[in-house]
XYZ file of N, CA and C in Angstrom:
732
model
N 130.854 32.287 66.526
C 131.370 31.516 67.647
C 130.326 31.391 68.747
N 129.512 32.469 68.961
C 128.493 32.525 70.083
C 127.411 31.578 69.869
N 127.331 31.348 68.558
C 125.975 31.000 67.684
C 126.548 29.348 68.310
N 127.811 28.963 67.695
C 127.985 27.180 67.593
C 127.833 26.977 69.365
N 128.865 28.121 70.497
C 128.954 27.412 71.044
C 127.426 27.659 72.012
N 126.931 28.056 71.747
C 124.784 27.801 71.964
C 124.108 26.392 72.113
N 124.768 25.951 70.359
C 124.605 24.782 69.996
C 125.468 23.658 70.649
N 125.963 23.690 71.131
C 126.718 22.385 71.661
C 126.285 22.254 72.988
N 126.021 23.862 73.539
C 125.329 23.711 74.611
C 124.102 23.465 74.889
N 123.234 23.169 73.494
C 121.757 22.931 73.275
C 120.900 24.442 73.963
N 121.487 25.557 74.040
C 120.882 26.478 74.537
C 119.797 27.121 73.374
N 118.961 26.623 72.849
C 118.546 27.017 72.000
C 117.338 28.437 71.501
N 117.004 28.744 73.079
C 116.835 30.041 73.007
C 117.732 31.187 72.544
N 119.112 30.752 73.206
C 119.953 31.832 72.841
C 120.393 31.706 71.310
N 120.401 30.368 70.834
C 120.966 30.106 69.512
C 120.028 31.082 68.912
N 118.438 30.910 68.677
C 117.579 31.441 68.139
C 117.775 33.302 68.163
N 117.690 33.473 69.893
C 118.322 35.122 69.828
C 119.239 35.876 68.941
N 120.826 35.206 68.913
C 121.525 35.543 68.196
C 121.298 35.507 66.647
N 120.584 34.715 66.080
C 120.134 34.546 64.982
C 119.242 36.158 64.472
N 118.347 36.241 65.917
C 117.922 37.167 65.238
C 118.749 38.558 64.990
N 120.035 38.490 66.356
C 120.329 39.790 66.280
C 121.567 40.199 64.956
N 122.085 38.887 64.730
C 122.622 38.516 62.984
C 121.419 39.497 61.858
N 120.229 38.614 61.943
C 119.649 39.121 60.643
C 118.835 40.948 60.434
N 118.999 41.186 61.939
C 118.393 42.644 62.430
C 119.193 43.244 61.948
N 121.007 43.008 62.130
C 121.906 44.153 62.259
C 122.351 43.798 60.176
N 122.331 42.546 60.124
C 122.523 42.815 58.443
C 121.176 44.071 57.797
N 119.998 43.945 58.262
C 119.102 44.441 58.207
C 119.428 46.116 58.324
N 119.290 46.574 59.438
C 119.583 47.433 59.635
C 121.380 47.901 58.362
N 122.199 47.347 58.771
C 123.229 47.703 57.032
C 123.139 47.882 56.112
N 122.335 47.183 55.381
C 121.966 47.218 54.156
C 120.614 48.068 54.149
N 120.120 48.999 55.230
C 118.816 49.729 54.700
C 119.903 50.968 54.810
N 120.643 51.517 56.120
C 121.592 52.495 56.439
C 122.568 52.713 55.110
N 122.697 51.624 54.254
C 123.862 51.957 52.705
C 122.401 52.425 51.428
N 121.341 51.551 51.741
C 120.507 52.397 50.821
C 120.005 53.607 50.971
N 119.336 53.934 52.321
C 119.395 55.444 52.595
C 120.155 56.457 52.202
N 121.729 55.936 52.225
C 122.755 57.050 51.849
C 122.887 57.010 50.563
N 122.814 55.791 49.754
C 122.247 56.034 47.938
C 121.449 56.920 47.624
N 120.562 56.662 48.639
C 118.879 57.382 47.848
C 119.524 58.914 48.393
N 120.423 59.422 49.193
C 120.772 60.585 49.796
C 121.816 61.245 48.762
N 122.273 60.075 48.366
C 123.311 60.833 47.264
C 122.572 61.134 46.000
N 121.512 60.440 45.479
C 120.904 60.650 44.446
C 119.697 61.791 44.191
N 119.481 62.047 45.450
C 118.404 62.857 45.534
C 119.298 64.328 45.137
N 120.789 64.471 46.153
C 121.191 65.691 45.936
C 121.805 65.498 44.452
N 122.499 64.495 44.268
C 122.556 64.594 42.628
C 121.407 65.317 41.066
N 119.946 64.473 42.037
C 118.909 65.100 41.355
C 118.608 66.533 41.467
N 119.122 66.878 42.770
C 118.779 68.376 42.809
C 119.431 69.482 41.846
N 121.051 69.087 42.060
C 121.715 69.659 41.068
C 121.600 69.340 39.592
N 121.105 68.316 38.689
C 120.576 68.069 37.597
C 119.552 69.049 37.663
N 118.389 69.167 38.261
C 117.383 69.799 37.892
C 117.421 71.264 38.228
N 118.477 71.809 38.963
C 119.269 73.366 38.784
C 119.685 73.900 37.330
N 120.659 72.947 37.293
C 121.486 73.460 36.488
C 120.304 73.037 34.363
N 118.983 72.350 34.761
C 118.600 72.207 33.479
C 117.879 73.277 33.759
N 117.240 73.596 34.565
C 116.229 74.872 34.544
C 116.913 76.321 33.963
N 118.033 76.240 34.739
C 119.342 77.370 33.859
C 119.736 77.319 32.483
N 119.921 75.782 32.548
C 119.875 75.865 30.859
C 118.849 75.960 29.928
N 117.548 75.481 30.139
C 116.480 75.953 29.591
C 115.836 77.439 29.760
N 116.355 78.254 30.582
C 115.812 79.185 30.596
C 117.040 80.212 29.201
N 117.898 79.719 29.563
C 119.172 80.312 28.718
C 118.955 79.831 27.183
N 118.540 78.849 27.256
C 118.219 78.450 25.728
C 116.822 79.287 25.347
N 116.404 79.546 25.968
C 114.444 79.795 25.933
C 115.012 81.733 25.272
N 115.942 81.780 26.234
C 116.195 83.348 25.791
C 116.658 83.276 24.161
N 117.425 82.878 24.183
C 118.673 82.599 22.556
C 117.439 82.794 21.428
N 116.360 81.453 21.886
C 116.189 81.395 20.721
C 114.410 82.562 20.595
N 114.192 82.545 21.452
C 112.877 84.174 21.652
C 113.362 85.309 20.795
N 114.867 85.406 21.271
C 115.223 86.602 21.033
C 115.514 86.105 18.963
N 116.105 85.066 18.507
C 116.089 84.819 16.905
C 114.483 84.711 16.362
N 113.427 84.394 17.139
C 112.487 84.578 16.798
C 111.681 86.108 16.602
N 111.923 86.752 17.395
C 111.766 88.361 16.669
C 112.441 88.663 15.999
N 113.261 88.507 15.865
C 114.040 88.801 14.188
C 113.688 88.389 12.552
N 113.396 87.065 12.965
C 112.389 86.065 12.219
C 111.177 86.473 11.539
N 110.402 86.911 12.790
C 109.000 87.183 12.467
C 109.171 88.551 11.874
N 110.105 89.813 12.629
C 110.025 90.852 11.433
C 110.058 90.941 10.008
N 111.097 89.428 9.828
C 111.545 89.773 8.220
C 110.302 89.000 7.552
N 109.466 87.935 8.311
C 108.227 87.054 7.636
C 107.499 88.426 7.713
N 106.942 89.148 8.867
C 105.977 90.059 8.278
C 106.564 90.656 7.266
N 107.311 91.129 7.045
C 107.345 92.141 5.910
C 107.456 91.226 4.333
N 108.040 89.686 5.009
C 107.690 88.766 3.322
C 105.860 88.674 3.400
N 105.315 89.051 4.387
C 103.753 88.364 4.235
C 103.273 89.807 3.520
N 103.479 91.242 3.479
C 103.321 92.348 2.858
C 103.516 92.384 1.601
N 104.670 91.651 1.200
C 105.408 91.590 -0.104
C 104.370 90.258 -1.137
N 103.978 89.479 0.018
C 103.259 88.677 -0.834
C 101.601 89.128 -0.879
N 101.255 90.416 -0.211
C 99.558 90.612 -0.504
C 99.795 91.179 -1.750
N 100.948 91.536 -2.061
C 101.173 92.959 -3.677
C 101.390 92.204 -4.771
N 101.960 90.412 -4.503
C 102.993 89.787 -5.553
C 101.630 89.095 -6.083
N 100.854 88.173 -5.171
C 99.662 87.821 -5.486
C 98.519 88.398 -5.564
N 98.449 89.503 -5.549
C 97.120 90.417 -5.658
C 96.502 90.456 -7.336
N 95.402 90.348 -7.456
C 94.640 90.045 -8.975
C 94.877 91.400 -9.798
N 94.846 92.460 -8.456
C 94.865 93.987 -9.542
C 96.079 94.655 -9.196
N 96.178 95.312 -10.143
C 97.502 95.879 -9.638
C 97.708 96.796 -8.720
N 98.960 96.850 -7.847
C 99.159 97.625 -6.648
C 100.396 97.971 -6.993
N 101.054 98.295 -5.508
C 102.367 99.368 -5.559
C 103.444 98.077 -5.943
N 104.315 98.902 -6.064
C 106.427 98.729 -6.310
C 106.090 98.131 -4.591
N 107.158 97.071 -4.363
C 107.616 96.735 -3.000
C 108.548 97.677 -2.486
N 108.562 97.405 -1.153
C 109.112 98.806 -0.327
C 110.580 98.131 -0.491
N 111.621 98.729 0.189
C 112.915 98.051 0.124
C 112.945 97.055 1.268
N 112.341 97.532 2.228
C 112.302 96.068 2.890
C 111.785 94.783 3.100
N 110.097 95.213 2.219
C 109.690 93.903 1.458
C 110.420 92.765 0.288
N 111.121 94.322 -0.385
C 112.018 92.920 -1.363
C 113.098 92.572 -0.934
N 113.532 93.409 0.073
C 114.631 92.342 0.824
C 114.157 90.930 1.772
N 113.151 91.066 2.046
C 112.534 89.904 2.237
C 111.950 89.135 1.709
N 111.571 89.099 0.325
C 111.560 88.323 -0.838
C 113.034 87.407 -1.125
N 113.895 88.436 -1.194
C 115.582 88.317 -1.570
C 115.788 87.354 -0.478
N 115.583 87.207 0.417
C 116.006 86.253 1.654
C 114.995 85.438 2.070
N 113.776 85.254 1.393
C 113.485 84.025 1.648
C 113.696 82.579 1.715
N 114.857 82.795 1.466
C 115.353 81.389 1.350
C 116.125 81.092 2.350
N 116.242 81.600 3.284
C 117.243 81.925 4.643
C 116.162 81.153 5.852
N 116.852 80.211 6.895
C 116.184 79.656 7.114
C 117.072 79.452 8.243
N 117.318 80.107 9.447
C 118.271 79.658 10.401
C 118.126 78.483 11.057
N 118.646 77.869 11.255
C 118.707 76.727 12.470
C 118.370 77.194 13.604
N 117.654 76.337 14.603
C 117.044 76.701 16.235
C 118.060 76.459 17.152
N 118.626 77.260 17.949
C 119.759 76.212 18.786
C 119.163 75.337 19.418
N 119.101 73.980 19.619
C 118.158 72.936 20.842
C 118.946 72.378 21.590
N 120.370 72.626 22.256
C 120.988 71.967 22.791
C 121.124 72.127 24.276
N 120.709 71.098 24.820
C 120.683 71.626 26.410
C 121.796 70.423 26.888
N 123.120 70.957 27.505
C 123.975 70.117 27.595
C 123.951 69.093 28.715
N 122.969 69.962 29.854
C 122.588 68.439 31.076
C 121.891 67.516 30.883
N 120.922 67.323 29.611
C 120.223 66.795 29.044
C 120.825 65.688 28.270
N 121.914 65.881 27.037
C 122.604 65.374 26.660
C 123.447 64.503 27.731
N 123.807 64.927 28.952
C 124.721 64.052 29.801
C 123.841 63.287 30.501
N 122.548 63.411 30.713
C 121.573 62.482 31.206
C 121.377 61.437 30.705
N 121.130 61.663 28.926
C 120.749 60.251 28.470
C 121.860 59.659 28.210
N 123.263 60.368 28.035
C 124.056 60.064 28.124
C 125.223 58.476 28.941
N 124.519 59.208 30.294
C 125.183 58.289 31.323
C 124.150 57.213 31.542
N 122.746 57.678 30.916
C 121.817 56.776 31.932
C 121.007 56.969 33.102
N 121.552 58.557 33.324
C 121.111 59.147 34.939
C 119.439 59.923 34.601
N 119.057 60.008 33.849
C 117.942 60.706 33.743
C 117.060 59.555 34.780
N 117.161 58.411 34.558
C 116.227 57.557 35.577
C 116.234 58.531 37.093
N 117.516 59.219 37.649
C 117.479 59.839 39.104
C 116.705 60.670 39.155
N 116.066 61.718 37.763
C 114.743 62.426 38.382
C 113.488 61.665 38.528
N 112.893 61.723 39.509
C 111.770 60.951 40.292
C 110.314 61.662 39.817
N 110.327 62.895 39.336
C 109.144 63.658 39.322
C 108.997 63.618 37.952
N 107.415 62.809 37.588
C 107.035 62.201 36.968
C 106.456 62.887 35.597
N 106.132 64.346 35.748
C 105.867 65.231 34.662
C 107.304 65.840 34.539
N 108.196 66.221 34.956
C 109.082 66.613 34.277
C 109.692 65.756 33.834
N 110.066 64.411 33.846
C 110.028 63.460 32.814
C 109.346 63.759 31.731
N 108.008 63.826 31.357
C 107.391 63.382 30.300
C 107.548 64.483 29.571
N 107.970 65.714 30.248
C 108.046 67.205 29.349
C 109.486 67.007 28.808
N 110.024 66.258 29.391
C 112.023 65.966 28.656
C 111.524 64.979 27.812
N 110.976 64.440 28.143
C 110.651 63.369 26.450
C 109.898 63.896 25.374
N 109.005 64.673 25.735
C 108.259 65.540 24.816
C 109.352 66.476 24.252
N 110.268 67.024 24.657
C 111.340 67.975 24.271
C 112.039 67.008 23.213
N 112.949 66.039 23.721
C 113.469 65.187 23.125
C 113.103 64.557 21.831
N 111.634 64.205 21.970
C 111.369 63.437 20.721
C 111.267 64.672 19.721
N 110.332 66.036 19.862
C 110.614 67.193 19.281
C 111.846 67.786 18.585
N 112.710 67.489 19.774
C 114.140 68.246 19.283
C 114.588 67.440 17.795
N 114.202 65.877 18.120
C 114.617 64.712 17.127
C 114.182 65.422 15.411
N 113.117 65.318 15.435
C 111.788 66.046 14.663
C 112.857 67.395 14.066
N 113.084 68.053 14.925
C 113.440 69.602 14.588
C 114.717 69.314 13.519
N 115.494 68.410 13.850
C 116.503 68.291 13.359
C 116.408 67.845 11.688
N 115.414 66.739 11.052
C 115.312 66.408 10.519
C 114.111 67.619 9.849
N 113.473 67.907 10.274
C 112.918 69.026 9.470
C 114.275 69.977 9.111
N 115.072 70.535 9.316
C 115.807 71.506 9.196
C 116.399 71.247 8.000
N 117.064 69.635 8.290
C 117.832 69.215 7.010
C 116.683 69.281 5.832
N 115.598 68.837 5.851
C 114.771 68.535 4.779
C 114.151 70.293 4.520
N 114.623 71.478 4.910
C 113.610 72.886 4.491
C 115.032 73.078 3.631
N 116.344 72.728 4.369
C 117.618 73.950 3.888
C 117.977 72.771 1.947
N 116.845 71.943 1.733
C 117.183 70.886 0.564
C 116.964 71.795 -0.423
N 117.927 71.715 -1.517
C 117.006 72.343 -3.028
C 116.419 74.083 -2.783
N 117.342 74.879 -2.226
C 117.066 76.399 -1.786
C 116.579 76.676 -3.278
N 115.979 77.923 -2.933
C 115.592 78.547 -4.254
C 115.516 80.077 -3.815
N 117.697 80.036 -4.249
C 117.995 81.399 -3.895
C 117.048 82.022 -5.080
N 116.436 82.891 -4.701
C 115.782 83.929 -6.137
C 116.508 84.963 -6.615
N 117.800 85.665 -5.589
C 118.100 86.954 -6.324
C 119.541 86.044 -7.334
N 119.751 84.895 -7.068
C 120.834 84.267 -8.075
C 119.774 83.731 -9.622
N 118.672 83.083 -8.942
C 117.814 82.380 -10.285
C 117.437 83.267 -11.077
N 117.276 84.495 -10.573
C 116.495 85.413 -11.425
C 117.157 86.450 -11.418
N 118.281 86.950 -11.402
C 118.731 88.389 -11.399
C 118.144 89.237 -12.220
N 117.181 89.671 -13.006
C 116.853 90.395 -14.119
C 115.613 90.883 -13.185
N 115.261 90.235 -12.079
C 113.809 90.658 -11.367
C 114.255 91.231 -10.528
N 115.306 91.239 -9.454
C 116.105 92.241 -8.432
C 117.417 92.403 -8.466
N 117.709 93.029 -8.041
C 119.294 94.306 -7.774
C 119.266 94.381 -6.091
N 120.667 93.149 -5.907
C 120.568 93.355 -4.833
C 121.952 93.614 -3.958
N 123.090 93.963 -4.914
C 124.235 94.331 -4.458
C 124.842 95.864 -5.550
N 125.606 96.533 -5.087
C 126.067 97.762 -5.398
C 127.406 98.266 -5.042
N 128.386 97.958 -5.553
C 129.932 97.642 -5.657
C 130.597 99.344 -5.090
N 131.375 100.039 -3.980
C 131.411 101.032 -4.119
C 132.468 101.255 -4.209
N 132.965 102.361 -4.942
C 134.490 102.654 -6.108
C 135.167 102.913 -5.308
N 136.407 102.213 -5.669
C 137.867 101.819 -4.518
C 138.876 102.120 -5.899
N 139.365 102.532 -4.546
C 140.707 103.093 -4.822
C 141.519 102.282 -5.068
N 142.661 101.605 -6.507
C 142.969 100.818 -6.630
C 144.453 100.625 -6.279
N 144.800 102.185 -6.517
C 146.338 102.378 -6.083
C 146.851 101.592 -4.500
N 145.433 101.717 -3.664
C 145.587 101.291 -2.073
C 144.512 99.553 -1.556
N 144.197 99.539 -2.787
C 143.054 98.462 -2.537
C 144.205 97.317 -1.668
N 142.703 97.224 -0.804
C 143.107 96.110 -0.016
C 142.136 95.345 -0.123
N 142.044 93.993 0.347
C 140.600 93.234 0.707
C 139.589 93.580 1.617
N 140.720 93.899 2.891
C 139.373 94.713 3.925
C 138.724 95.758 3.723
N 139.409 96.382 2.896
C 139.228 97.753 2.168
C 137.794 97.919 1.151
N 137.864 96.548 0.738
C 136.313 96.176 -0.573
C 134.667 95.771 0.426
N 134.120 97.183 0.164
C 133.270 97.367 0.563
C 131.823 97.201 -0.570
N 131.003 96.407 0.144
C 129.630 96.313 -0.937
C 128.463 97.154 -0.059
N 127.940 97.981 -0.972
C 126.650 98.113 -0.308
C 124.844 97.621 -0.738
N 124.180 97.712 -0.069
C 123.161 96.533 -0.751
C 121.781 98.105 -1.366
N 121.596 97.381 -2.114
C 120.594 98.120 -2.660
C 119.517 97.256 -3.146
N 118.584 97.188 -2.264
C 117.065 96.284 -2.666
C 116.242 97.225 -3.321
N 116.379 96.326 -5.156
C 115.196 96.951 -5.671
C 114.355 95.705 -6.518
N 113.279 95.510 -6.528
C 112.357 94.374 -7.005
C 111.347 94.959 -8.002
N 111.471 94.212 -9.030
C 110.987 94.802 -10.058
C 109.413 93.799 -10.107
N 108.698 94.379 -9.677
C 107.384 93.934 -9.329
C 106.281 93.505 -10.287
N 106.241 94.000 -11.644
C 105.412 93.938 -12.702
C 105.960 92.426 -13.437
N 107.341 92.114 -13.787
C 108.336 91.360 -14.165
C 107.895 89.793 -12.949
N 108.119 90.328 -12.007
C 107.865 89.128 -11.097
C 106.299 88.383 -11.133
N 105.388 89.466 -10.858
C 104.304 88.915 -11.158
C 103.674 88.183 -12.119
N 104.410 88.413 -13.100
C 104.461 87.871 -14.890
C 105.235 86.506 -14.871
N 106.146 86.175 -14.498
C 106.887 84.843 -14.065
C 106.328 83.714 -13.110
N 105.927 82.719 -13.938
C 104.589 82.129 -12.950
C 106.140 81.262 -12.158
N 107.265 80.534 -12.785
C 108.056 79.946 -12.587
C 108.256 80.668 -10.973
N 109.088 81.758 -11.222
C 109.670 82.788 -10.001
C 108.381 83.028 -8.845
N 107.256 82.888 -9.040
C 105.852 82.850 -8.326
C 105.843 81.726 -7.199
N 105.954 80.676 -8.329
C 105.887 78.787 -7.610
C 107.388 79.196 -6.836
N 108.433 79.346 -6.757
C 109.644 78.968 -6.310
C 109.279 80.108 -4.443
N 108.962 81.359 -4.753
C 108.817 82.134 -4.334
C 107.822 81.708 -3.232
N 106.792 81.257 -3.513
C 105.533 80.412 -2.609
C 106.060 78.949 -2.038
N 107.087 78.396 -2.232
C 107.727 77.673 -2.066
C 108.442 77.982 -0.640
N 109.437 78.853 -0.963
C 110.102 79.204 0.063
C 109.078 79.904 0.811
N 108.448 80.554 0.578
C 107.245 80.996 1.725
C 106.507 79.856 2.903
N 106.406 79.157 2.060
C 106.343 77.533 3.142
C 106.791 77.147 3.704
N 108.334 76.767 3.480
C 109.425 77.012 4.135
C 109.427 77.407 5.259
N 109.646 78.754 4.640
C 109.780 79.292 6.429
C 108.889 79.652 7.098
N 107.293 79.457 6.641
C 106.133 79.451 7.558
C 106.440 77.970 8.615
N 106.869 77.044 8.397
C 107.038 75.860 8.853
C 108.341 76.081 9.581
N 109.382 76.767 9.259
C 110.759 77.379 10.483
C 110.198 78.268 11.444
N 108.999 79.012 11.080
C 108.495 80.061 12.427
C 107.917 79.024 13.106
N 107.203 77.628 12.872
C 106.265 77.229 13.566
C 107.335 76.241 14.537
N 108.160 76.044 14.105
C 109.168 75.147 14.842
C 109.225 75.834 16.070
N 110.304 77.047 15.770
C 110.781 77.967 16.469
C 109.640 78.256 17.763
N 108.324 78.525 17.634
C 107.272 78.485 18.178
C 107.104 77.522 19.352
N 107.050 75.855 18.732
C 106.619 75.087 19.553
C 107.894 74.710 19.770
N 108.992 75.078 19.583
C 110.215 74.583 20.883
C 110.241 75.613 22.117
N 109.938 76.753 21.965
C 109.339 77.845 22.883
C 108.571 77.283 23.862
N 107.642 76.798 23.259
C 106.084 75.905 24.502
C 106.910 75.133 24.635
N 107.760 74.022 24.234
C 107.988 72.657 25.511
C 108.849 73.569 26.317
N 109.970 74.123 25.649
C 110.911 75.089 26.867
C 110.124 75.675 28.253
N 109.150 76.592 28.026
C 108.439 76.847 28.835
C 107.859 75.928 29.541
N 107.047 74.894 29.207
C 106.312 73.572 29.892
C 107.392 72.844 30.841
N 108.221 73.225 30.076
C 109.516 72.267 31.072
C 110.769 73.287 32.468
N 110.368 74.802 32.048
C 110.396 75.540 33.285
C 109.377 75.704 34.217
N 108.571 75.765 33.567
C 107.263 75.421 34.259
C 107.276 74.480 35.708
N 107.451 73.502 34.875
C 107.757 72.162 35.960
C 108.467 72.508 36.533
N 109.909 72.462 36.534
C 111.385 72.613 37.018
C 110.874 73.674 38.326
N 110.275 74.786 37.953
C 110.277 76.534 38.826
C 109.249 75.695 39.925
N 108.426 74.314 40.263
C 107.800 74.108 41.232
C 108.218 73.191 41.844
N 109.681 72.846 41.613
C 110.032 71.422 42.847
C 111.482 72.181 43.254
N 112.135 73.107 42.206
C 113.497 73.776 43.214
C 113.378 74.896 43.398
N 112.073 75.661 43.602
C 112.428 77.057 44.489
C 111.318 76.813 45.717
């Protein structure tokens, strides 16, 4: 109304004034509603990048801690294999080398699931973290994790249980005498008795190849396990220098 009646009055300084104080104050609105976007998104980002650092550190534990477990039972398959492949002859395997023969074919899965992660690419919101290497360490995770998955399916293909293929080479269960008058199911107890008949095995080129087989295997499940460790870390790394 101020603006027309300017114009009728040919006041055209003032027409011009008001014009500007129209396009200042839209101005000023529309920067005051983006400010408070970029205000909501930033604290949004903050809490995303809390709560992943928690979860990566929580995942980083899980799976450290299945990796010493891992590596005990590989060292003692890497012992079992200086005696199985050795040219001259050596000792009987210990019981816990051929129980790690017996379970080479065991191959756990890594947990990789980080659930703020999943709701990021999820919604679309991963664009709200702004900091430009912890981006590239979530994509490096991501495309990895992709990788991990499909390796897993392709190690657990075509197992080559050995104490089922070959029972005549180890003894690896031992039935203990129950009482039948009271037998129950919870009641049926097995106990394990690892014994590997070492001269027999070495003689079986078949049980050798299957055996070196699965040794690959899970040289390639420790190495996983390994480098999901380094991005985990690379990606607390980051995280531990923009929220504390």
């Amino acid at each position: 109304r101020s603006i027309t009646k300017h114009v009728k009055d040919q006041n055209w300084f003032a027409v011009f004034l008001d014009f500007i104080i129209v396009v200042v104050g839209v101005f000023i609105g529309i920067q005051v509603a983006n400010w408070n976007d970029e205000r909501k998104d930033r604290i949004e980002e903050k809490m995303f990048l809390e709560r992943l650092y928690q979860e990566s550190q929580a995942l980083l534990e899980v799976n450290s801690e299945e990796l010493k477990k891992i590596e005990s039972s590989t060292n003692h398959l890497a012992k079992a294999l200086t005696v199985l492949f050795s040219d001259q002859e050596t000792r009987d395997l210990s019981a816990q080398e051929c129980a790690a023969v017996i379970r080479s074919h065991v191959y756990p899965k890594a947990y990789d699931q980080l659930p703020i992660l999943e709701e990021l690419l999820g919604t679309g919101d991963l664009k709200l973290i702004t900091n430009q290497s912890i981006k590239n360490e979530l994509r490096a995770y991501i495309t990895f994790r992709d990788r991990l998955r499909s390796s897993h399916d392709e190690r657990i293909n075509e197992l080559y249980r050995l104490h089922s293929l070959y029972p005549d080479l180890m003894i690896t269960i031992k039935q203990t005498k129950i009482d039948e008058a009271s037998f129950k199911f919870k009641h049926l107890n097995f106990g394990t008795n690892f014994s590997c008949e070492t001269k027999l095995m070495r003689a079986n080129q078949k049980f050798m190849n299957e055996l070196f087989d699965n040794v690959a295997r899970k040289n390639s499940m420790v190495a996983d396990f390994k480098k999901q460790d380094e991005l985990l870390n690379n990606i607390i790394s980051q995280l531990s220098e923009v929220i504390k």
